[in-house]
Amino acid sequence: MELSEDQIERYSRHILLPEVGGKGQKRLLSSRILIIGAGGLGSPAALYLAAAGVGTIGIVDMDVVDLSNLQRQIIHTTEDLDRPKVESAREKIAGLNPDVTVTTYPFALTAANAREIVAGYDVILDGTDNFPAKFLINDLAVMTRKPLVHGGILRFVGQVLTVLPGESACYRCLFREPPPAGAVPTCSEAGVLGVIAGVIGTIQATEAIKILLEKGHLLTNRLMTYDALTTTFRPVSVRRSPKCPVCGDHPTITELIDYEQPVCTTPGI
């Protein structure tokens, strides 16, 4: 493919970067990213990935826009209240960059539909707010060998982990299984600083772009945590576990699982 004059101008600041250039920009335009969750994390990630010129963005979310979302879910506006989040997000992305094709999935990701949805995408970005989805997404990535960028937020803290199946530690290497119900407070119980979603979501978008461009050092085998109260980033080294039930030497989980758990919880932060 050849870049048009408008595209050369639009992406000029990318093209000036030796690590991107025209070749890298063409790669982004031909790439496909699946964002699961059009909320606090998915909002900034989707906007920046669209601005970067990622050619196809899939968005999975079954919810409608609620007034309490607007404190952090910046892709939605007051006028979007009660609209499906996927439609609100698609409209904003279209207005930002007409080069981008948005495919919407206005329903929940489940063990039954996950493989079909993820087929054809290059990278998975986890913008969900609940344990069942996070474990399902991790297992999906490992089983389909799709790169995954995990993110989570709660209160004043966030975390990011990039998973390259077969090469690096996965989410279950750190957290073996969902915690008991009620063990971790929900966002509606504990609260969350809205801008944390922006910090973590944009780091996720950065990781996804680096994966597509095959440039830089990824957050593989490192759980990056961010504490807004102390303005501290802290990488925690992790290792792939040979005993991991999904990516270990002798996996015991070989099929996708739907767990039941309260929403809006994030482990390990």
mmCIF file of N, CA, C and O in Angstrom, residues 47-103:
data_model
loop_
_atom_site.group_PDB
_atom_site.id
_atom_site.type_symbol
_atom_site.label_atom_id
_atom_site.label_comp_id
_atom_site.label_asym_id
_atom_site.label_seq_id
_atom_site.Cartn_x
_atom_site.Cartn_y
_atom_site.Cartn_z
ATOM 1 N N LEU A 47 -8.702 5.722 21.578
ATOM 2 C CA LEU A 47 -8.470 7.026 20.956
ATOM 3 C C LEU A 47 -7.041 7.151 20.436
ATOM 4 O O LEU A 47 -6.812 7.624 19.316
ATOM 5 N N TYR A 48 -6.073 6.740 21.232
ATOM 6 C CA TYR A 48 -4.685 6.868 20.794
ATOM 7 C C TYR A 48 -4.323 5.855 19.710
ATOM 8 O O TYR A 48 -3.533 6.157 18.802
ATOM 9 N N LEU A 49 -4.881 4.670 19.773
ATOM 10 C CA LEU A 49 -4.628 3.702 18.707
ATOM 11 C C LEU A 49 -5.242 4.171 17.394
ATOM 12 O O LEU A 49 -4.649 4.004 16.323
ATOM 13 N N ALA A 50 -6.432 4.768 17.481
ATOM 14 C CA ALA A 50 -7.064 5.316 16.279
ATOM 15 C C ALA A 50 -6.249 6.480 15.734
ATOM 16 O O ALA A 50 -6.016 6.583 14.525
ATOM 17 N N ALA A 51 -5.809 7.380 16.610
ATOM 18 C CA ALA A 51 -5.003 8.512 16.165
ATOM 19 C C ALA A 51 -3.700 8.042 15.526
ATOM 20 O O ALA A 51 -3.207 8.656 14.581
ATOM 21 N N ALA A 52 -3.154 6.925 16.034
ATOM 22 C CA ALA A 52 -1.901 6.388 15.507
ATOM 23 C C ALA A 52 -2.080 5.749 14.135
ATOM 24 O O ALA A 52 -1.095 5.477 13.445
ATOM 25 N N GLY A 53 -3.331 5.479 13.759
ATOM 26 C CA GLY A 53 -3.574 4.913 12.445
ATOM 27 C C GLY A 53 -3.646 3.403 12.410
ATOM 28 O O GLY A 53 -3.428 2.808 11.351
ATOM 29 N N VAL A 54 -3.961 2.772 13.552
ATOM 30 C CA VAL A 54 -4.180 1.322 13.527
ATOM 31 C C VAL A 54 -5.419 1.071 12.671
ATOM 32 O O VAL A 54 -6.507 1.569 12.959
ATOM 33 N N GLY A 55 -5.266 0.294 11.622
ATOM 34 C CA GLY A 55 -6.283 0.222 10.578
ATOM 35 C C GLY A 55 -7.626 -0.332 10.984
ATOM 36 O O GLY A 55 -8.667 0.140 10.523
ATOM 37 N N THR A 56 -7.626 -1.357 11.847
ATOM 38 C CA THR A 56 -8.877 -1.963 12.287
ATOM 39 C C THR A 56 -8.867 -2.108 13.802
ATOM 40 O O THR A 56 -7.923 -2.677 14.364
ATOM 41 N N ILE A 57 -9.894 -1.592 14.429
ATOM 42 C CA ILE A 57 -10.047 -1.700 15.880
ATOM 43 C C ILE A 57 -11.376 -2.384 16.166
ATOM 44 O O ILE A 57 -12.431 -1.915 15.745
ATOM 45 N N GLY A 58 -11.314 -3.510 16.852
ATOM 46 C CA GLY A 58 -12.515 -4.186 17.312
ATOM 47 C C GLY A 58 -12.793 -3.778 18.749
ATOM 48 O O GLY A 58 -11.863 -3.634 19.545
ATOM 49 N N ILE A 59 -14.054 -3.571 19.084
ATOM 50 C CA ILE A 59 -14.421 -3.160 20.440
ATOM 51 C C ILE A 59 -15.530 -4.073 20.953
ATOM 52 O O ILE A 59 -16.595 -4.179 20.336
ATOM 53 N N VAL A 60 -15.264 -4.726 22.077
ATOM 54 C CA VAL A 60 -16.240 -5.604 22.713
ATOM 55 C C VAL A 60 -16.746 -4.949 23.991
ATOM 56 O O VAL A 60 -15.950 -4.618 24.878
ATOM 57 N N ASP A 61 -18.045 -4.730 24.100
ATOM 58 C CA ASP A 61 -18.630 -4.190 25.332
ATOM 59 C C ASP A 61 -20.143 -4.323 25.245
ATOM 60 O O ASP A 61 -20.750 -3.922 24.257
ATOM 61 N N MET A 62 -20.754 -4.850 26.281
ATOM 62 C CA MET A 62 -22.200 -5.071 26.287
ATOM 63 C C MET A 62 -22.974 -3.949 26.973
ATOM 64 O O MET A 62 -24.200 -3.931 26.938
ATOM 65 N N ASP A 63 -22.257 -2.981 27.588
ATOM 66 C CA ASP A 63 -22.909 -1.975 28.425
ATOM 67 C C ASP A 63 -23.332 -0.734 27.650
ATOM 68 O O ASP A 63 -22.880 -0.480 26.532
ATOM 69 N N VAL A 64 -24.179 0.071 28.307
ATOM 70 C CA VAL A 64 -24.547 1.393 27.810
ATOM 71 C C VAL A 64 -23.860 2.435 28.683
ATOM 72 O O VAL A 64 -23.425 2.148 29.801
ATOM 73 N N VAL A 65 -23.755 3.642 28.178
ATOM 74 C CA VAL A 65 -23.079 4.725 28.898
ATOM 75 C C VAL A 65 -23.934 5.171 30.071
ATOM 76 O O VAL A 65 -25.124 5.474 29.936
ATOM 77 N N ASP A 66 -23.302 5.225 31.244
ATOM 78 C CA ASP A 66 -23.942 5.651 32.486
ATOM 79 C C ASP A 66 -23.278 6.941 32.963
ATOM 80 O O ASP A 66 -22.100 7.174 32.688
ATOM 81 N N LEU A 67 -24.021 7.756 33.688
ATOM 82 C CA LEU A 67 -23.480 9.038 34.147
ATOM 83 C C LEU A 67 -22.216 8.865 34.980
ATOM 84 O O LEU A 67 -21.277 9.664 34.872
ATOM 85 N N SER A 68 -22.142 7.809 35.776
ATOM 86 C CA SER A 68 -20.961 7.589 36.617
ATOM 87 C C SER A 68 -19.734 7.212 35.805
ATOM 88 O O SER A 68 -18.605 7.289 36.300
ATOM 89 N N ASN A 69 -19.911 6.802 34.546
ATOM 90 C CA ASN A 69 -18.777 6.447 33.682
ATOM 91 C C ASN A 69 -17.965 7.665 33.261
ATOM 92 O O ASN A 69 -16.764 7.562 32.991
ATOM 93 N N LEU A 70 -18.621 8.825 33.181
ATOM 94 C CA LEU A 70 -18.010 9.979 32.520
ATOM 95 C C LEU A 70 -16.858 10.598 33.297
ATOM 96 O O LEU A 70 -16.127 11.431 32.766
ATOM 97 N N GLN A 71 -16.676 10.190 34.529
ATOM 98 C CA GLN A 71 -15.554 10.680 35.331
ATOM 99 C C GLN A 71 -14.224 10.147 34.826
ATOM 100 O O GLN A 71 -13.168 10.700 35.103
ATOM 101 N N ARG A 72 -14.243 9.069 34.019
ATOM 102 C CA ARG A 72 -12.999 8.452 33.561
ATOM 103 C C ARG A 72 -13.067 7.889 32.142
ATOM 104 O O ARG A 72 -12.031 7.688 31.511
ATOM 105 N N GLN A 73 -14.241 7.632 31.631
ATOM 106 C CA GLN A 73 -14.372 6.980 30.320
ATOM 107 C C GLN A 73 -14.503 8.053 29.239
ATOM 108 O O GLN A 73 -15.586 8.374 28.764
ATOM 109 N N ILE A 74 -13.353 8.590 28.838
ATOM 110 C CA ILE A 74 -13.306 9.849 28.092
ATOM 111 C C ILE A 74 -13.751 9.751 26.644
ATOM 112 O O ILE A 74 -13.898 10.770 25.974
ATOM 113 N N ILE A 75 -13.986 8.556 26.156
ATOM 114 C CA ILE A 75 -14.459 8.441 24.774
ATOM 115 C C ILE A 75 -15.956 8.741 24.684
ATOM 116 O O ILE A 75 -16.489 8.971 23.602
ATOM 117 N N HIS A 76 -16.635 8.765 25.822
ATOM 118 C CA HIS A 76 -18.074 9.022 25.877
ATOM 119 C C HIS A 76 -18.347 10.429 26.408
ATOM 120 O O HIS A 76 -17.538 10.990 27.156
ATOM 121 N N THR A 77 -19.486 11.002 26.042
ATOM 122 C CA THR A 77 -19.880 12.328 26.504
ATOM 123 C C THR A 77 -21.276 12.275 27.115
ATOM 124 O O THR A 77 -21.961 11.249 27.056
ATOM 125 N N THR A 78 -21.684 13.399 27.690
ATOM 126 C CA THR A 78 -23.003 13.468 28.317
ATOM 127 C C THR A 78 -24.114 13.129 27.327
ATOM 128 O O THR A 78 -25.117 12.502 27.681
ATOM 129 N N GLU A 79 -23.918 13.504 26.080
ATOM 130 C CA GLU A 79 -24.927 13.227 25.056
ATOM 131 C C GLU A 79 -25.043 11.738 24.737
ATOM 132 O O GLU A 79 -26.010 11.308 24.092
ATOM 133 N N ASP A 80 -24.079 10.951 25.204
ATOM 134 C CA ASP A 80 -24.097 9.512 24.912
ATOM 135 C C ASP A 80 -24.806 8.691 25.982
ATOM 136 O O ASP A 80 -24.870 7.460 25.863
ATOM 137 N N LEU A 81 -25.323 9.333 27.005
ATOM 138 C CA LEU A 81 -25.966 8.581 28.084
ATOM 139 C C LEU A 81 -27.029 7.632 27.533
ATOM 140 O O LEU A 81 -27.828 8.001 26.665
ATOM 141 N N ASP A 82 -26.985 6.399 28.018
ATOM 142 C CA ASP A 82 -27.910 5.322 27.646
ATOM 143 C C ASP A 82 -27.661 4.749 26.252
ATOM 144 O O ASP A 82 -28.393 3.856 25.822
ATOM 145 N N ARG A 83 -26.640 5.223 25.557
ATOM 146 C CA ARG A 83 -26.271 4.632 24.264
ATOM 147 C C ARG A 83 -25.333 3.452 24.500
ATOM 148 O O ARG A 83 -24.564 3.435 25.469
ATOM 149 N N PRO A 84 -25.334 2.456 23.618
ATOM 150 C CA PRO A 84 -24.338 1.388 23.721
ATOM 151 C C PRO A 84 -22.924 1.968 23.647
ATOM 152 O O PRO A 84 -22.638 2.818 22.797
ATOM 153 N N LYS A 85 -22.064 1.524 24.521
ATOM 154 C CA LYS A 85 -20.704 2.053 24.539
ATOM 155 C C LYS A 85 -19.967 1.805 23.229
ATOM 156 O O LYS A 85 -19.178 2.646 22.787
ATOM 157 N N VAL A 86 -20.222 0.664 22.611
ATOM 158 C CA VAL A 86 -19.510 0.370 21.362
ATOM 159 C C VAL A 86 -19.891 1.351 20.262
ATOM 160 O O VAL A 86 -19.051 1.735 19.437
ATOM 161 N N GLU A 87 -21.151 1.784 20.249
ATOM 162 C CA GLU A 87 -21.582 2.739 19.231
ATOM 163 C C GLU A 87 -21.030 4.127 19.514
ATOM 164 O O GLU A 87 -20.615 4.845 18.600
ATOM 165 N N SER A 88 -21.025 4.500 20.774
ATOM 166 C CA SER A 88 -20.435 5.789 21.154
ATOM 167 C C SER A 88 -18.962 5.829 20.780
ATOM 168 O O SER A 88 -18.475 6.804 20.205
ATOM 169 N N ALA A 89 -18.240 4.750 21.095
ATOM 170 C CA ALA A 89 -16.813 4.689 20.784
ATOM 171 C C ALA A 89 -16.567 4.702 19.279
ATOM 172 O O ALA A 89 -15.666 5.392 18.787
ATOM 173 N N ARG A 90 -17.358 3.946 18.542
ATOM 174 C CA ARG A 90 -17.197 3.906 17.086
ATOM 175 C C ARG A 90 -17.379 5.291 16.474
ATOM 176 O O ARG A 90 -16.622 5.699 15.584
ATOM 177 N N GLU A 91 -18.354 6.043 16.967
ATOM 178 C CA GLU A 91 -18.625 7.384 16.449
ATOM 179 C C GLU A 91 -17.453 8.322 16.706
ATOM 180 O O GLU A 91 -17.058 9.100 15.827
ATOM 181 N N LYS A 92 -16.869 8.263 17.893
ATOM 182 C CA LYS A 92 -15.746 9.149 18.229
ATOM 183 C C LYS A 92 -14.517 8.797 17.408
ATOM 184 O O LYS A 92 -13.785 9.678 16.943
ATOM 185 N N ILE A 93 -14.270 7.500 17.212
ATOM 186 C CA ILE A 93 -13.118 7.081 16.425
ATOM 187 C C ILE A 93 -13.276 7.510 14.970
ATOM 188 O O ILE A 93 -12.329 7.994 14.339
ATOM 189 N N ALA A 94 -14.482 7.387 14.437
ATOM 190 C CA ALA A 94 -14.740 7.805 13.056
ATOM 191 C C ALA A 94 -14.483 9.293 12.877
ATOM 192 O O ALA A 94 -13.960 9.731 11.849
ATOM 193 N N GLY A 95 -14.855 10.071 13.888
ATOM 194 C CA GLY A 95 -14.622 11.505 13.816
ATOM 195 C C GLY A 95 -13.157 11.874 13.947
ATOM 196 O O GLY A 95 -12.711 12.880 13.400
ATOM 197 N N LEU A 96 -12.407 11.040 14.658
ATOM 198 C CA LEU A 96 -10.984 11.304 14.861
ATOM 199 C C LEU A 96 -10.146 10.910 13.659
ATOM 200 O O LEU A 96 -9.247 11.642 13.239
ATOM 201 N N ASN A 97 -10.435 9.728 13.093
ATOM 202 C CA ASN A 97 -9.597 9.242 12.001
ATOM 203 C C ASN A 97 -10.398 8.361 11.044
ATOM 204 O O ASN A 97 -10.691 7.200 11.348
ATOM 205 N N PRO A 98 -10.750 8.871 9.886
ATOM 206 C CA PRO A 98 -11.529 8.083 8.921
ATOM 207 C C PRO A 98 -10.754 6.919 8.313
ATOM 208 O O PRO A 98 -11.339 6.079 7.621
ATOM 209 N N ASP A 99 -9.449 6.850 8.550
ATOM 210 C CA ASP A 99 -8.666 5.719 8.056
ATOM 211 C C ASP A 99 -8.994 4.424 8.806
ATOM 212 O O ASP A 99 -8.674 3.333 8.327
ATOM 213 N N VAL A 100 -9.578 4.555 9.981
ATOM 214 C CA VAL A 100 -9.755 3.418 10.880
ATOM 215 C C VAL A 100 -11.122 2.765 10.685
ATOM 216 O O VAL A 100 -12.152 3.442 10.694
ATOM 217 N N THR A 101 -11.112 1.459 10.542
ATOM 218 C CA THR A 101 -12.345 0.678 10.497
ATOM 219 C C THR A 101 -12.627 0.143 11.894
ATOM 220 O O THR A 101 -11.743 -0.447 12.523
ATOM 221 N N VAL A 102 -13.846 0.374 12.393
ATOM 222 C CA VAL A 102 -14.222 -0.093 13.728
ATOM 223 C C VAL A 102 -15.254 -1.202 13.606
ATOM 224 O O VAL A 102 -16.298 -1.022 12.962
ATOM 225 N N THR A 103 -14.944 -2.327 14.213
ATOM 226 C CA THR A 103 -15.891 -3.439 14.273
ATOM 227 C C THR A 103 -16.402 -3.550 15.693
ATOM 228 O O THR A 103 -15.596 -3.603 16.636
#
